[in-house]
Amino acid sequence: MTDKLTRRQVAWRLAQDIQDGMYVNLGIGMPELVANYIPGDREIVFHSENGILGMGPEPRDNEADYDLINAGKKPVTMLPGGSFFHHADSFGMVRGGHIDICVLGAFQVSSAGDLANWSTGGGGVPAVGGAMDLAVGARRVFVMTDHNTKTGEAKLVRECSYPLTGLGVVSTVYTDLAVVDVTDRGLTVREKVDGLSFDELQSRTDAELLGRETCGVLNSPEVG
Amino acid sequence: MTDKLTRRQVAWRLAQDIQDGMYVNLGIGMPELVANYIPGDREIVFHSENGILGMGPEPRDNEADYDLINAGKKPVTMLPGGSFFHHADSFGMVRGGHIDICVLGAFQVSSAGDLANWSTGGGGVPAVGGAMDLAVGARRVFVMTDHNTKTGEAKLVRECSYPLTGLGVVSTVYTDLAVVDVTDRGLTVREKVDGLSFDELQSRTDAELLGRETCGVLNSPEVG
Amino acid sequence: MIDKTVASLHEAVSVVRDGDCVLISGFGESGNPTELVHALIDHGARDLTVVNNNAGNGNVGLAALLESGNVARIVCSFPRSTASHVFDEMYKAGRLELEVVPQGTLAERIRAAGAGIGGFYSRTTIGTPLAEGKQRRVYNGEEFVLEDPLHADVALIKAELADRWGNLTYRLAARNFGPIMCTAATTTIVQARKIVPLGDIPPEAVVTPGIFVDRVVEVPNPVSEREMIENGVHYLGGRKP
Amino acid sequence: MIDKTVASLHEAVSVVRDGDCVLISGFGESGNPTELVHALIDHGARDLTVVNNNAGNGNVGLAALLESGNVARIVCSFPRSTASHVFDEMYKAGRLELEVVPQGTLAERIRAAGAGIGGFYSRTTIGTPLAEGKQRRVYNGEEFVLEDPLHADVALIKAELADRWGNLTYRLAARNFGPIMCTAATTTIVQARKIVPLGDIPPEAVVTPGIFVDRVVEVPNPVSEREMIENGVHYLGGRKP
């Protein structure tokens, strides 16, 4: 069994693709890890859809202020140059195409870049939050996810079976096994972890994968 | 010949109908006179559509600041409690029904309260400004105008012949001869200047006037 | 003279009537007008529709309002949370109608109501179940759905500073839904941490101009819903004073 | 590192290309980016569409840009003024296409473009000649017309303070069209009276967040168009430096 990347390693790998000066929205949960691995020479402005630009790191415990929280409702800090604005202005930024990259989790991503990440379609309480706005609004949507579910099912699928969050919105998927770009021809593997054959990767994937000849090695250092 | 009111007297009369605490937009030109005649015990918040609430009186000459101008592009001052906001927010206030009274000039007002005040329909350069927004948005539109044009034509008409600014938007017309309310039944004279018979007023008016039995005297003191 | 300040929370919410639609500011712990919500529970208006980003936590604030049985319908973007048991149970029991609206669409619908916009087109929800039944428009080669404005009878808002004209500022990210909700309700009721003399808020620093505000009550030391939940507080509602 | 400041007006406007749609901030004397407009004349891009509330005064700023012959079309709410002779003559001579848009609709169309709104419904113009040909909607018993967003390639904006991230404040009522125009252009170019260190503008005081701004040039003592007109200044355009 090939070594999968840890979630932190996936976050590290994704962070390398965020360029200096970009405006980035990190979804709630796993995507929040990405902030820890931005290369030190890059200045990134983090957006939180509740109305913040320029979020800094978590506060020390005794400095938490619950009027200064991110979309995941966790206390954050402000960097010099940050700003506050109301919800309509914040989602104007999102829908208006001003956010360079949004990082989201996913239940499924299809060959066409369709994203399903808000509902597994069963009963329970429906809840969508800002995911649909971010999915259509961000210039690029990066998905960060395990390659397979805990029960081994593929998350990169020919067609999403779960209700969609957005249609053809995903640019790139970062999994614990591979970096996969959504292209006009379909899902193209850019990198895969060392020691994993293309056929093995395909066998763990429902969607057809392209890039057999061109894909490189997915390297990510041990990160804490 | 009956004594007409001066423009300042019309402004005075109109000002008496602005209640304490109201948010008021005064159109460019003659309506601006109204600000001078608000009874001293009433606190009125004046809105200027370029992005001001809480305008105060004209500045002294040497204190004019051309970053602080009203919609007529004349220097103004700010009262304590005033605020600045951008154009979309300002017209959101207007369209959203937050302005209690807007005072506008008019070429014509119809029996149905239609307003024509932006174009006489001929050639020349079309220019509309904020008049159409104010006409539909303000809770009440007060029109301040001479009863007749300089050439004696009626301004209160059965149907406007000039291009409309707004449809059925006028609440009350304050002229140099009368105060006329737009009601469901038509134009109803509330007050007319002393010594002017109802028939004389009707003869100066194209629209049918109601209120012959009920109208009172239009009193306005000599004002400077 | 304009004086929008009122002496008590009870007086502030006394205008709320049975069947009203009530906007409630806040996102997570920040910007919740908890004292006003509790006063609304005490006031007792029934059959309410409430609009908030979430659906309450623990047994305080919005969750306590739901638990009071006075809410028939809730409009929100994300009702689920680790402490949303009041909502969860009522929803599953069919005792609460739910309209889920994407967060940005929710904000824009509220803003549209305040700005006299009779509907707008958004790409959000295209291709999703939430777009079903909505009117479409193709503009510039892209597909949009029509969304309606969301008008309300009442807004309950938490602010930082206020003056007697109703001008408001907000603290840090507690601004969230406050400024737009103030514009969209027939009656906007604000709890402010401090009421300052007119003119103390510079005109450039006013976030919500007083034109959008009807009543202001000072609540100098607002409670923390998070701390109340940690301490097991269960707001059951008092009597009208 | 993010540094949106540029050293010269010439460099700031160098991105403008033939055929671009250019938003120009300002209302009356307040908020006009006169130095940027003059730099645009010098830059020489042709066949422009310009959007401003008015159509210029005297022979400076926007009026001088019209006079340069580089503008094919103007979108504004009120082109007439006592000193709009450049516009008047060109319009009457058929050398300038004009689209007149009500002021509030103009503002909202710009705001819609920046906020990803693919059209909105307004009651403004109902019953008037300006509503002709527009799609209608009846909502809540009232009639509305459909208005399109107004996207631009470039915005030229005058601000008060700026920092290297592009955060902006505005002076008094010079705010007018600035904040919305910043959001609606592919490239937003700002002249600020002062560029301050990052962090000098408190996060609550930022009016335009830097996300909407691409280039900032410091113009410490901006000219007054009013004074230039009083002094008979006629800006004829220089050469590219």
mmCIF file of C-alpha atoms in Angstrom, chain C residues 41-237:
data_model
loop_
_atom_site.group_PDB
_atom_site.id
_atom_site.type_symbol
_atom_site.label_atom_id
_atom_site.label_comp_id
_atom_site.label_asym_id
_atom_site.label_seq_id
_atom_site.Cartn_x
_atom_site.Cartn_y
_atom_site.Cartn_z
ATOM 1 C CA ILE C 41 -39.658 36.043 23.900
ATOM 2 C CA ASP C 42 -41.015 37.891 26.936
ATOM 3 C CA HIS C 43 -43.112 40.122 24.679
ATOM 4 C CA GLY C 44 -44.757 36.977 23.375
ATOM 5 C CA ALA C 45 -45.605 37.794 19.754
ATOM 6 C CA ARG C 46 -46.487 34.519 18.010
ATOM 7 C CA ASP C 47 -46.456 32.937 14.561
ATOM 8 C CA LEU C 48 -43.232 34.737 13.639
ATOM 9 C CA THR C 49 -40.978 34.226 10.639
ATOM 10 C CA VAL C 50 -37.361 34.740 11.639
ATOM 11 C CA VAL C 51 -34.402 35.367 9.340
ATOM 12 C CA ASN C 52 -30.860 34.714 10.535
ATOM 13 C CA ASN C 53 -27.799 33.112 9.021
ATOM 14 C CA ASN C 54 -28.155 30.190 11.430
ATOM 15 C CA ALA C 55 -30.829 28.624 13.592
ATOM 16 C CA GLY C 56 -29.603 29.207 17.111
ATOM 17 C CA ASN C 57 -27.416 27.376 19.575
ATOM 18 C CA GLY C 58 -27.988 25.956 23.026
ATOM 19 C CA ASN C 59 -31.149 27.166 24.729
ATOM 20 C CA VAL C 60 -30.528 30.903 24.583
ATOM 21 C CA GLY C 61 -31.093 33.708 22.081
ATOM 22 C CA LEU C 62 -32.562 32.568 18.775
ATOM 23 C CA ALA C 63 -32.673 28.945 19.972
ATOM 24 C CA ALA C 64 -34.712 30.025 22.980
ATOM 25 C CA LEU C 65 -37.021 31.999 20.690
ATOM 26 C CA LEU C 66 -37.603 28.856 18.633
ATOM 27 C CA GLU C 67 -38.140 26.851 21.812
ATOM 28 C CA SER C 68 -40.768 29.369 22.954
ATOM 29 C CA GLY C 69 -42.990 28.053 20.184
ATOM 30 C CA ASN C 70 -43.520 31.546 18.806
ATOM 31 C CA VAL C 71 -41.727 30.904 15.508
ATOM 32 C CA ALA C 72 -43.565 29.270 12.627
ATOM 33 C CA ARG C 73 -40.892 29.604 9.968
ATOM 34 C CA ILE C 74 -37.169 30.249 9.731
ATOM 35 C CA VAL C 75 -35.163 31.494 6.751
ATOM 36 C CA CYS C 76 -31.433 30.826 7.033
ATOM 37 C CA SER C 77 -28.387 29.551 5.192
ATOM 38 C CA PHE C 78 -26.942 27.083 7.662
ATOM 39 C CA PRO C 79 -29.242 25.780 10.420
ATOM 40 C CA ARG C 80 -26.947 22.919 11.487
ATOM 41 C CA SER C 81 -24.384 23.261 14.236
ATOM 42 C CA THR C 82 -23.073 21.214 17.123
ATOM 43 C CA ALA C 83 -25.463 22.988 19.470
ATOM 44 C CA SER C 84 -28.516 23.441 17.261
ATOM 45 C CA HIS C 85 -30.525 20.771 19.075
ATOM 46 C CA VAL C 86 -33.577 22.976 19.565
ATOM 47 C CA PHE C 87 -33.864 23.643 15.858
ATOM 48 C CA ASP C 88 -32.990 20.046 14.925
ATOM 49 C CA GLU C 89 -35.709 18.570 17.087
ATOM 50 C CA MET C 90 -38.398 21.029 16.077
ATOM 51 C CA TYR C 91 -37.554 20.667 12.387
ATOM 52 C CA LYS C 92 -37.609 16.877 12.537
ATOM 53 C CA ALA C 93 -40.872 16.989 14.448
ATOM 54 C CA GLY C 94 -42.370 19.170 11.712
ATOM 55 C CA ARG C 95 -42.962 22.042 14.111
ATOM 56 C CA LEU C 96 -40.885 24.545 12.156
ATOM 57 C CA GLU C 97 -40.938 25.443 8.480
ATOM 58 C CA LEU C 98 -37.458 25.935 6.983
ATOM 59 C CA GLU C 99 -36.339 27.908 3.920
ATOM 60 C CA VAL C 100 -32.655 27.354 3.175
ATOM 61 C CA VAL C 101 -31.086 30.185 1.162
ATOM 62 C CA PRO C 102 -27.426 30.390 0.122
ATOM 63 C CA GLN C 103 -25.640 32.850 2.388
ATOM 64 C CA GLY C 104 -24.776 35.364 -0.332
ATOM 65 C CA THR C 105 -28.237 35.192 -1.825
ATOM 66 C CA LEU C 106 -29.721 35.713 1.628
ATOM 67 C CA ALA C 107 -27.569 38.824 2.131
ATOM 68 C CA GLU C 108 -28.362 40.178 -1.331
ATOM 69 C CA ARG C 109 -32.105 39.550 -0.956
ATOM 70 C CA ILE C 110 -32.082 41.550 2.283
ATOM 71 C CA ARG C 111 -30.023 44.312 0.681
ATOM 72 C CA ALA C 112 -32.400 44.368 -2.313
ATOM 73 C CA ALA C 113 -35.407 44.849 -0.045
ATOM 74 C CA GLY C 114 -33.778 47.821 1.624
ATOM 75 C CA ALA C 115 -32.691 49.368 -1.667
ATOM 76 C CA GLY C 116 -36.016 49.163 -3.501
ATOM 77 C CA ILE C 117 -34.864 46.428 -5.865
ATOM 78 C CA GLY C 118 -37.726 44.242 -7.088
ATOM 79 C CA GLY C 119 -35.607 41.162 -7.756
ATOM 80 C CA PHE C 120 -32.129 40.416 -9.082
ATOM 81 C CA TYR C 121 -30.304 37.768 -11.074
ATOM 82 C CA SER C 122 -27.555 35.628 -9.541
ATOM 83 C CA ARG C 123 -25.497 32.727 -10.817
ATOM 84 C CA THR C 124 -25.586 31.170 -7.357
ATOM 85 C CA THR C 125 -27.573 27.875 -7.300
ATOM 86 C CA ILE C 126 -27.363 27.341 -11.089
ATOM 87 C CA GLY C 127 -27.229 23.567 -11.634
ATOM 88 C CA THR C 128 -28.326 22.819 -8.079
ATOM 89 C CA PRO C 129 -31.621 21.674 -6.568
ATOM 90 C CA LEU C 130 -32.063 25.145 -5.045
ATOM 91 C CA ALA C 131 -32.500 26.617 -8.545
ATOM 92 C CA GLU C 132 -35.559 24.504 -9.266
ATOM 93 C CA GLY C 133 -38.605 26.527 -10.179
ATOM 94 C CA LYS C 134 -36.700 29.782 -10.401
ATOM 95 C CA GLN C 135 -36.997 32.048 -13.431
ATOM 96 C CA ARG C 136 -33.826 32.139 -15.576
ATOM 97 C CA ARG C 137 -31.979 34.769 -17.541
ATOM 98 C CA VAL C 138 -28.990 34.400 -19.836
ATOM 99 C CA TYR C 139 -26.813 37.510 -19.799
ATOM 100 C CA ASN C 140 -23.438 37.776 -21.471
ATOM 101 C CA GLY C 141 -23.505 34.043 -22.155
ATOM 102 C CA GLU C 142 -24.004 33.113 -18.518
ATOM 103 C CA GLU C 143 -27.093 31.739 -16.854
ATOM 104 C CA PHE C 144 -28.645 33.438 -13.840
ATOM 105 C CA VAL C 145 -31.660 32.789 -11.593
ATOM 106 C CA LEU C 146 -34.112 35.401 -10.383
ATOM 107 C CA GLU C 147 -34.178 36.057 -6.646
ATOM 108 C CA ASP C 148 -36.794 38.105 -4.798
ATOM 109 C CA PRO C 149 -36.165 40.811 -2.226
ATOM 110 C CA LEU C 150 -36.666 39.774 1.394
ATOM 111 C CA HIS C 151 -38.688 42.422 3.199
ATOM 112 C CA ALA C 152 -39.364 42.263 6.926
ATOM 113 C CA ASP C 153 -41.578 43.902 9.476
ATOM 114 C CA VAL C 154 -38.932 44.156 12.153
ATOM 115 C CA ALA C 155 -35.140 43.922 12.432
ATOM 116 C CA LEU C 156 -33.371 43.213 15.719
ATOM 117 C CA ILE C 157 -29.790 44.441 15.490
ATOM 118 C CA LYS C 158 -26.741 44.541 17.740
ATOM 119 C CA ALA C 159 -24.463 47.551 17.286
ATOM 120 C CA GLU C 160 -21.518 49.087 19.095
ATOM 121 C CA LEU C 161 -22.147 52.859 19.210
ATOM 122 C CA ALA C 162 -25.401 54.667 18.511
ATOM 123 C CA ASP C 163 -26.651 58.242 18.814
ATOM 124 C CA ARG C 164 -30.139 59.704 19.184
ATOM 125 C CA TRP C 165 -30.542 59.931 15.386
ATOM 126 C CA GLY C 166 -29.913 56.185 15.176
ATOM 127 C CA ASN C 167 -26.499 56.372 13.511
ATOM 128 C CA LEU C 168 -24.595 53.153 14.199
ATOM 129 C CA THR C 169 -21.148 51.630 14.237
ATOM 130 C CA TYR C 170 -20.315 47.958 14.686
ATOM 131 C CA ARG C 171 -17.479 46.195 16.475
ATOM 132 C CA LEU C 172 -14.985 44.266 14.313
ATOM 133 C CA ALA C 173 -16.615 41.455 12.310
ATOM 134 C CA ALA C 174 -19.834 41.781 14.320
ATOM 135 C CA ARG C 175 -20.872 44.087 11.490
ATOM 136 C CA ASN C 176 -21.914 41.072 9.367
ATOM 137 C CA PHE C 177 -25.684 41.259 8.650
ATOM 138 C CA GLY C 178 -26.367 44.412 10.706
ATOM 139 C CA PRO C 179 -26.063 47.155 8.069
ATOM 140 C CA ILE C 180 -28.206 45.403 5.462
ATOM 141 C CA MET C 181 -30.851 44.156 7.886
ATOM 142 C CA CYS C 182 -31.308 47.717 9.217
ATOM 143 C CA THR C 183 -32.407 48.776 5.720
ATOM 144 C CA ALA C 184 -34.913 46.015 5.029
ATOM 145 C CA ALA C 185 -37.411 46.221 7.884
ATOM 146 C CA THR C 186 -40.361 48.510 8.478
ATOM 147 C CA THR C 187 -39.159 48.943 12.062
ATOM 148 C CA THR C 188 -35.491 48.548 12.953
ATOM 149 C CA ILE C 189 -34.728 48.028 16.632
ATOM 150 C CA VAL C 190 -31.136 48.271 17.824
ATOM 151 C CA GLN C 191 -29.322 47.345 20.994
ATOM 152 C CA ALA C 192 -26.110 49.345 21.215
ATOM 153 C CA ARG C 193 -23.324 48.925 23.729
ATOM 154 C CA LYS C 194 -23.177 52.687 24.186
ATOM 155 C CA ILE C 195 -25.361 55.622 23.212
ATOM 156 C CA VAL C 196 -23.142 58.610 22.535
ATOM 157 C CA PRO C 197 -23.979 62.303 22.061
ATOM 158 C CA LEU C 198 -25.001 63.368 18.565
ATOM 159 C CA GLY C 199 -21.893 64.258 16.611
ATOM 160 C CA ASP C 200 -19.571 61.889 18.472
ATOM 161 C CA ILE C 201 -19.587 59.480 15.539
ATOM 162 C CA PRO C 202 -17.737 61.232 12.692
ATOM 163 C CA PRO C 203 -19.815 61.361 9.473
ATOM 164 C CA GLU C 204 -17.222 59.232 7.636
ATOM 165 C CA ALA C 205 -17.355 56.586 10.383
ATOM 166 C CA VAL C 206 -21.122 56.067 10.427
ATOM 167 C CA VAL C 207 -21.772 52.571 9.078
ATOM 168 C CA THR C 208 -25.565 52.596 9.322
ATOM 169 C CA PRO C 209 -27.053 56.081 8.851
ATOM 170 C CA GLY C 210 -29.879 56.804 11.282
ATOM 171 C CA ILE C 211 -32.464 56.933 8.487
ATOM 172 C CA PHE C 212 -32.604 53.139 8.684
ATOM 173 C CA VAL C 213 -33.081 52.953 12.455
ATOM 174 C CA ASP C 214 -36.258 53.437 14.490
ATOM 175 C CA ARG C 215 -35.472 52.501 18.084
ATOM 176 C CA VAL C 216 -32.231 52.270 20.029
ATOM 177 C CA VAL C 217 -31.791 50.807 23.495
ATOM 178 C CA GLU C 218 -28.499 50.828 25.382
ATOM 179 C CA VAL C 219 -27.208 47.443 26.560
ATOM 180 C CA PRO C 220 -23.809 48.274 28.047
ATOM 181 C CA ASN C 221 -22.630 44.757 28.859
ATOM 182 C CA PRO C 222 -24.240 42.371 26.405
ATOM 183 C CA VAL C 223 -24.244 38.711 27.360
ATOM 184 C CA SER C 224 -22.166 36.139 25.524
ATOM 185 C CA GLU C 225 -24.311 33.324 24.141
ATOM 186 C CA ARG C 226 -21.224 31.134 24.069
ATOM 187 C CA GLU C 227 -20.599 31.642 27.773
ATOM 188 C CA MET C 228 -24.271 31.138 28.578
ATOM 189 C CA ILE C 229 -24.232 27.855 26.693
ATOM 190 C CA GLU C 230 -21.027 26.777 28.439
ATOM 191 C CA ASN C 231 -22.724 27.550 31.743
ATOM 192 C CA GLY C 232 -25.837 25.612 30.822
ATOM 193 C CA VAL C 233 -28.146 28.632 30.794
ATOM 194 C CA HIS C 234 -31.651 27.862 29.556
ATOM 195 C CA TYR C 235 -33.656 31.002 28.793
ATOM 196 C CA LEU C 236 -37.264 30.201 29.478
ATOM 197 C CA GLY C 237 -38.667 33.699 29.130
#
